Coordinates of C-alpha atoms in Angstrom, one line a residue:
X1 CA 69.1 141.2 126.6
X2 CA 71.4 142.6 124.0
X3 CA 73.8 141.9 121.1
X4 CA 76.6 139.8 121.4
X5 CA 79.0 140.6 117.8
X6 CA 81.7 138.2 116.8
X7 CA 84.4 139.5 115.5
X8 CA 88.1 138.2 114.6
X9 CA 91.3 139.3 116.3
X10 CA 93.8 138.8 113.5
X11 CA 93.2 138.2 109.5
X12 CA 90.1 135.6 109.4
X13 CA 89.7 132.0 109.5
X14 CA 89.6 131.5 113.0
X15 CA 86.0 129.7 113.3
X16 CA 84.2 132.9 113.7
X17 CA 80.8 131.4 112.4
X18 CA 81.5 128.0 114.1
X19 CA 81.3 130.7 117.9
X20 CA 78.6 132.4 116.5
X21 CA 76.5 129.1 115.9
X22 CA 77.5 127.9 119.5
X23 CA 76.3 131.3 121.1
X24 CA 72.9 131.2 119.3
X25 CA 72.4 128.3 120.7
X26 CA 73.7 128.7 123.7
X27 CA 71.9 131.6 124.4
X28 CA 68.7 130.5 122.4
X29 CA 69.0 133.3 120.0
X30 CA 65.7 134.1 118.0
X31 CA 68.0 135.4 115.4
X32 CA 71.7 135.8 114.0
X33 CA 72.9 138.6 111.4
X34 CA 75.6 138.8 109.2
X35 CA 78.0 141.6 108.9
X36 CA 80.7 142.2 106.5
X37 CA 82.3 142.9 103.1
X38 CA 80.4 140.3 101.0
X39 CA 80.5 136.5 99.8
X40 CA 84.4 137.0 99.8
X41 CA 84.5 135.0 103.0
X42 CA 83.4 131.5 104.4
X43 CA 82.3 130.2 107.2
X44 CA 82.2 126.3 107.9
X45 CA 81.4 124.2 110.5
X46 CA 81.7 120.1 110.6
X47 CA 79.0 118.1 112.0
X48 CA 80.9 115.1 111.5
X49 CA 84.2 114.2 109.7
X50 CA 83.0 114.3 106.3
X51 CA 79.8 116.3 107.2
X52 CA 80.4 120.5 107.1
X53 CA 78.3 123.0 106.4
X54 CA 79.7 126.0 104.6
X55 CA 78.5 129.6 103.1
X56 CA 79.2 132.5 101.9
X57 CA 76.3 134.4 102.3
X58 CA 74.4 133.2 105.4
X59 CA 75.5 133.5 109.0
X60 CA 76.0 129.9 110.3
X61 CA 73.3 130.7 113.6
X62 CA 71.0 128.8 111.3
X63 CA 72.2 125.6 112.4
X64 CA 70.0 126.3 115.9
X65 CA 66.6 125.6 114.9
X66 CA 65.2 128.3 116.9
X67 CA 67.3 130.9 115.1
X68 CA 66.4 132.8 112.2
X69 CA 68.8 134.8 110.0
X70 CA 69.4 138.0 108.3
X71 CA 71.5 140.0 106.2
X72 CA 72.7 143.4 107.4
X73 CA 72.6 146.8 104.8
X74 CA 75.6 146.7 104.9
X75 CA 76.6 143.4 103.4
X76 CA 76.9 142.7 99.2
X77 CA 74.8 140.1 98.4
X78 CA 75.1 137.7 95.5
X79 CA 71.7 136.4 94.5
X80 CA 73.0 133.3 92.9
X81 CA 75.0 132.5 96.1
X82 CA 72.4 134.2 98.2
X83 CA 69.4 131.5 97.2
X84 CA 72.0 128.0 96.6
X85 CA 72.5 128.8 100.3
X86 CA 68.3 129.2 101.3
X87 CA 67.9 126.0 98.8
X88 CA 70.6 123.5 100.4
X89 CA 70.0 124.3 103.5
X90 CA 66.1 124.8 103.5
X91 CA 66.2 128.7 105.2
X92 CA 63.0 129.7 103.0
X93 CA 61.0 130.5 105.8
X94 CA 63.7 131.6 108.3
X95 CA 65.7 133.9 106.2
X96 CA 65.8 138.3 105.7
X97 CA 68.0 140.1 103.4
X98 CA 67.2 144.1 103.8
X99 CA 66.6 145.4 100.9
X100 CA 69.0 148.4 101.4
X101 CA 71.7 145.5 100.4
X102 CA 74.1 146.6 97.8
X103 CA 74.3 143.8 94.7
X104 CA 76.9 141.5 93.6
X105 CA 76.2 141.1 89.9
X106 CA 78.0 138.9 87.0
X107 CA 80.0 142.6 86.1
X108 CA 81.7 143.1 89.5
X109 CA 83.0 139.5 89.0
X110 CA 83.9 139.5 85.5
X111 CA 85.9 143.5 87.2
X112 CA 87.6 141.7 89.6
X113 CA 88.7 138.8 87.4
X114 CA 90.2 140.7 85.0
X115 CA 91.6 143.1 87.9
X116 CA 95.7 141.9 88.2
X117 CA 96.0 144.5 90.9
X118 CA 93.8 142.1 92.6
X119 CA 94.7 138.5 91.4
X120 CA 98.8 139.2 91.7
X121 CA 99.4 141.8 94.3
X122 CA 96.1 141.8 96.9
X123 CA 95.5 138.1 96.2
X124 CA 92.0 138.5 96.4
X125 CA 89.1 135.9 96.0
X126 CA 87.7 137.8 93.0
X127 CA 83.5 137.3 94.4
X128 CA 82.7 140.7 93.3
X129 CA 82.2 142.2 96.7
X130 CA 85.1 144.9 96.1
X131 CA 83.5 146.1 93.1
X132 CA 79.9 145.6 94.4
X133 CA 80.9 147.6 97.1
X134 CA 83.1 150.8 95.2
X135 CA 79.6 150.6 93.2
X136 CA 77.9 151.4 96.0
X137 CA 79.8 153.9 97.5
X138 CA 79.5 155.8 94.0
X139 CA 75.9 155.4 94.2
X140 CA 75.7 153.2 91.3
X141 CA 74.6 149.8 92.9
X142 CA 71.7 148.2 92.6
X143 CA 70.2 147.3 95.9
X144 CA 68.0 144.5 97.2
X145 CA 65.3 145.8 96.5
X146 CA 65.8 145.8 92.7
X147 CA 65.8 142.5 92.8
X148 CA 62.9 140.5 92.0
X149 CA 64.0 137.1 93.0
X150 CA 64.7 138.9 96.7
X151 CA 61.5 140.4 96.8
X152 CA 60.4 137.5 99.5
X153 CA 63.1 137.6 101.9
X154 CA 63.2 141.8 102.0
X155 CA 63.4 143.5 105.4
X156 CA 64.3 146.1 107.4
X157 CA 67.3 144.4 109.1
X158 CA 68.2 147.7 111.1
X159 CA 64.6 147.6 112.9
X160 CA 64.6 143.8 113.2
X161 CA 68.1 143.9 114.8
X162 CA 66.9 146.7 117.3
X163 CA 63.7 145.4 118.0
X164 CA 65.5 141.9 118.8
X165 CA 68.3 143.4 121.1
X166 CA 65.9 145.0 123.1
X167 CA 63.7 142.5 124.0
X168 CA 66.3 139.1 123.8
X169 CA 69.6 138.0 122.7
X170 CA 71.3 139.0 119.1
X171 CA 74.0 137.0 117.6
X172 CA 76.1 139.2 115.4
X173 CA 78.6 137.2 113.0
X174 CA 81.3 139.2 111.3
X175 CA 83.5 138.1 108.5
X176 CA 87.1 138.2 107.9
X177 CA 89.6 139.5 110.5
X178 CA 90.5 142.9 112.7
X179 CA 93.9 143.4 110.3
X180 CA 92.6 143.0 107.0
X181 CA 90.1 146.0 107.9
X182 CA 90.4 148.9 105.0
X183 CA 90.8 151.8 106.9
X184 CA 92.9 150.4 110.2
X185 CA 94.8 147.5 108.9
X186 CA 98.7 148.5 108.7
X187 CA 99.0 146.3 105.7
X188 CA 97.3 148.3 102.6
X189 CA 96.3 146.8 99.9
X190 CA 96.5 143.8 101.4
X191 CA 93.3 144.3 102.9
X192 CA 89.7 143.6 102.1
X193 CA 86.9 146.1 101.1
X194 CA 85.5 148.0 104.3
X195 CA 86.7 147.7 108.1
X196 CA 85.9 143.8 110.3
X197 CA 85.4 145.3 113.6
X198 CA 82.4 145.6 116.1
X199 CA 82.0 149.0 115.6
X200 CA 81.8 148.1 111.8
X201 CA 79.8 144.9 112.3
X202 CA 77.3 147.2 114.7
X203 CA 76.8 149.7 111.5
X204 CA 76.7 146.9 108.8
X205 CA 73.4 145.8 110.7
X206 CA 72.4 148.9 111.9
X207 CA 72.6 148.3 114.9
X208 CA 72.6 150.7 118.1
X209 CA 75.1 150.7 120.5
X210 CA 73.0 151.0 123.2
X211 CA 71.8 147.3 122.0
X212 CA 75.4 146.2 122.4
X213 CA 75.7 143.3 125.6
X214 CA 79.0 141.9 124.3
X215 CA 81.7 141.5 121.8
X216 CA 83.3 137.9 121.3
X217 CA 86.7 138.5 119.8
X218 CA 87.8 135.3 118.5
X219 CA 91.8 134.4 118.0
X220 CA 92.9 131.8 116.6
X221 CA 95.7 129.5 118.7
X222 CA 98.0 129.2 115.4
X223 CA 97.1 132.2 113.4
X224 CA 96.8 132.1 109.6
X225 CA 96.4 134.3 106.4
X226 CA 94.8 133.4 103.2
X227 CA 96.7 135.5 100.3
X228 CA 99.2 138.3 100.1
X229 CA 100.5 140.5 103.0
X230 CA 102.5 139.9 106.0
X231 CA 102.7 137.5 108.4
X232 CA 104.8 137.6 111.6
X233 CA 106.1 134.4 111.9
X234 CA 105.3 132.7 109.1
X235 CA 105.9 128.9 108.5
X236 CA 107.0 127.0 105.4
X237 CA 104.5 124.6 103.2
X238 CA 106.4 122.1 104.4
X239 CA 106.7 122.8 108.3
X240 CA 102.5 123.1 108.3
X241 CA 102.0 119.9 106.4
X242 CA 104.5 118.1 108.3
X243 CA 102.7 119.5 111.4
X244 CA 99.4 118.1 110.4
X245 CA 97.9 122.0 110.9
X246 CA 97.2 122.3 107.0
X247 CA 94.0 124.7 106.2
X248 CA 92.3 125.4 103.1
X249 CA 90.1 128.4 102.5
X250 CA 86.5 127.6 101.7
X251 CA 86.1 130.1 98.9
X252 CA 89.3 129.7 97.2
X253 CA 90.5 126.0 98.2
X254 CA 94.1 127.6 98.9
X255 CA 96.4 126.5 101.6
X256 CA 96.1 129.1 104.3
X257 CA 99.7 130.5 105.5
X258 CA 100.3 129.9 109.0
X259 CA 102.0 131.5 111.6
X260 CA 104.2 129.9 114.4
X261 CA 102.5 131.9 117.4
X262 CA 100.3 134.9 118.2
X263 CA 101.7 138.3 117.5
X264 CA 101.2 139.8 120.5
X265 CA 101.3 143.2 119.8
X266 CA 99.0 142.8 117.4
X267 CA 96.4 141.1 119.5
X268 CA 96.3 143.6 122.1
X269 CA 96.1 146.2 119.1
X270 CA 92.6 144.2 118.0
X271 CA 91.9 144.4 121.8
X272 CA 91.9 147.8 122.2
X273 CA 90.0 148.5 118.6
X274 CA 87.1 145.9 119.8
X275 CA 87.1 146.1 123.5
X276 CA 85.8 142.7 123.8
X277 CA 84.3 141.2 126.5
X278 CA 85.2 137.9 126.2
X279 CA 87.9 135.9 123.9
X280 CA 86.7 132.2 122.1
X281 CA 90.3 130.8 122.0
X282 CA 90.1 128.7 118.9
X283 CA 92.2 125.7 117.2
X284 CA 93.6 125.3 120.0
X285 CA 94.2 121.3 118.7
X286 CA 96.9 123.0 116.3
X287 CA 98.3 124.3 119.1
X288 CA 98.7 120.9 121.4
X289 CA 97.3 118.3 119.5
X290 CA 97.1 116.9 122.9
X291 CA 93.9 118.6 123.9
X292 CA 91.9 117.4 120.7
X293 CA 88.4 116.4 121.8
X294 CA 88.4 117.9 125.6
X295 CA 85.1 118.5 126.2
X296 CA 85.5 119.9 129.6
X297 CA 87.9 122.0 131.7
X298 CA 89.6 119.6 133.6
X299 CA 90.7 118.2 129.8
X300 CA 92.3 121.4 129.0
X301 CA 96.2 120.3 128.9
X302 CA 98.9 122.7 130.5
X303 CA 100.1 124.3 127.7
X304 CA 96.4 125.1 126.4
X305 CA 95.9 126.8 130.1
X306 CA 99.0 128.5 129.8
X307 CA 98.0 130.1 126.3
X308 CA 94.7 131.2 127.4
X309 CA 96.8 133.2 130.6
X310 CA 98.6 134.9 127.8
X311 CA 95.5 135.7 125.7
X312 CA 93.1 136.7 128.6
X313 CA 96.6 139.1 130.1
X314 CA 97.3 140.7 125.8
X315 CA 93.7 141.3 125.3
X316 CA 92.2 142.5 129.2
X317 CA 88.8 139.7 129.1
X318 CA 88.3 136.5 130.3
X319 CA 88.8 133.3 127.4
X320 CA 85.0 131.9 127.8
X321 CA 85.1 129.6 125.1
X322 CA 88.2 126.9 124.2
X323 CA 87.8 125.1 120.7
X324 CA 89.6 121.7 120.5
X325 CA 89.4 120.3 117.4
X326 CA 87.4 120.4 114.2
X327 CA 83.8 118.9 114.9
X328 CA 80.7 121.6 116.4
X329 CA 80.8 119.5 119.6
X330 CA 84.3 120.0 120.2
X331 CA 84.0 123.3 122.7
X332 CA 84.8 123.9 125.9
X333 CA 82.8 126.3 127.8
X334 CA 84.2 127.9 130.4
X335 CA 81.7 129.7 131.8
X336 CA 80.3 126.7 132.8
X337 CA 82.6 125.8 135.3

């Protein structure tokens, strides 16, 4: 079968683990991995109005019950957010962590707190994934595996992934967004702590590219920004509340910026660093608050179907997936006609 990794186009937000809990279910994935920096990013998804589920920590492919999860090498893990997460959402028996994992402790927090590099300039969310991860690179981390409270969910998330791709279908979820990556983003240091690509996201699992069936690049219909940096296009306070498009980030509770349209330069640029093979077209209710609900093609409005012609021509692959609003129901699936 293979690994399908889900990645974002622009800089996060975009409903990444929302896709990522449709595919493993759609494609009855035994299990889901995370990649990325750390806790530093959330993933949410609403079961009802008032009902979400959100972590850190976790991929969101739990919310299949035939999919387990895991945690790639690659990925800082907080213990303390690490086990709220297995507690509230009862993962005890259908959880991994591999024990190569570099360590978010109470000192990489209480670093980045007191960091006003980060709190002013960067605007970061101060988790302690940064620090966990310069600790690591210096060789000074602990790991996984030094941690006795882990000791039960320990794996070898590399071989698990492998072994899964091989045989049936791997969800891959990603955190963050294509231009916030470390090493490719033009916006240094606005950026986060390590690169949010599927090349990245395939080594933060270990994962072999020959175990690679597809990349879901997801991009977001009114792109946003949570902290400092550019943003082409940017909208007022005022313009996105009046507009009824107001976000909030689920680690910080800030207003994400907003951006009036796609960059288009910049979404072929994620294109050609992901080579997707398929785009999730996402919030596409911000866009036309017309098409909220559509459950189908033939509820897609024009100017939704004229948005995914521009995404499918900027990035070279077919939009599969059309999310219409806020609930997990609310996607349209293309492929099916």
């Amino acid at each position: 079968m293979g690994a399908i990794i889900v990645v974002d186009a622009l800089w996060g937000d975009s409903g990444k683990g929302k896709v990522a809990a449709y595919l493993s279910r759609r494609e009855a994935a035994p299990l889901c991995l995370r990649a990325g920096i750390g806790t530093n990013a959330g993933h949410s998804v609403y079961i009802t109005e008032e009902n979400s589920i959100r972590t850190r920590q976790l991929p969101l492919g739990f919310m299949n019950d035939g999919t387990a999860v895991g945690i790639g090498s690659g990925v800082a893990v907080d213990p303390r957010v690490f086990a709220a997460e297995v507690e509230r959402y009862n993962l005890a028996e259908r959880v991994k962590v591999d024990y190569r994992c570099p360590i978010i402790t109470e000192e990489h927090i209480a670093r980045e707190k007191a960091s006003q590099h980060l709190s002013e300039t960067v605007g970061s969310t101060k988790s302690g994934s940064g620090a966990a991860q310069a600790d690591f690179v210096l060789r000074q981390a602990p790991q996984a595996k030094d941690i006795p409270e882990l000791q039960p969910y320990l794996a070898d998330i590399a071989q698990l992934a492998n072994d899964t791709a091989r045989r049936k279908q791997l969800i891959v979820e990603c955190s963050q967004g294509t231009f916030l990556s470390l090493a490719l983003s033009p916006d240094y240091p606005f950026v986060t702590s390590g690169n949010c690509t599927v090349a990245a996201a395939a080594d933060d699992v270990g994962l072999s590219w020959r175990n690679i069936s597809g990349a879901v690049m997801v991009v977001k219909a009114v792109p946003s920004r949570v902290g400092a940096g550019p943003l082409p296009g940017e909208l007022g306070a005022d313009e996105i509340q009046q507009r009824g498009i107001a976000e909030y980030g689920v680690v910080t509770g800030r207003l994400r910026r907003k951006a009036a349209e796609i960059p288009w330069d910049m979404l072929g640029y994620a294109a050609m660093l992901n080579g997707p093979t398929e785009i999730a077209l996402t919030f596409c209710d911000h866009f036309d608050p017309a098409v909220t609900g559509a459950r189908s093609r033939a509820e897609l409005t024009a100017p939704v179907l004229e948005l995914i012609a521009k995404v499918e021509e900027a990035c070279d692959a077919p939009v599969t997936i059309v999310e219409t609003g806020k609930l997990f129901e609310h996607m349209v699936d293309l492929r099916e006609g």
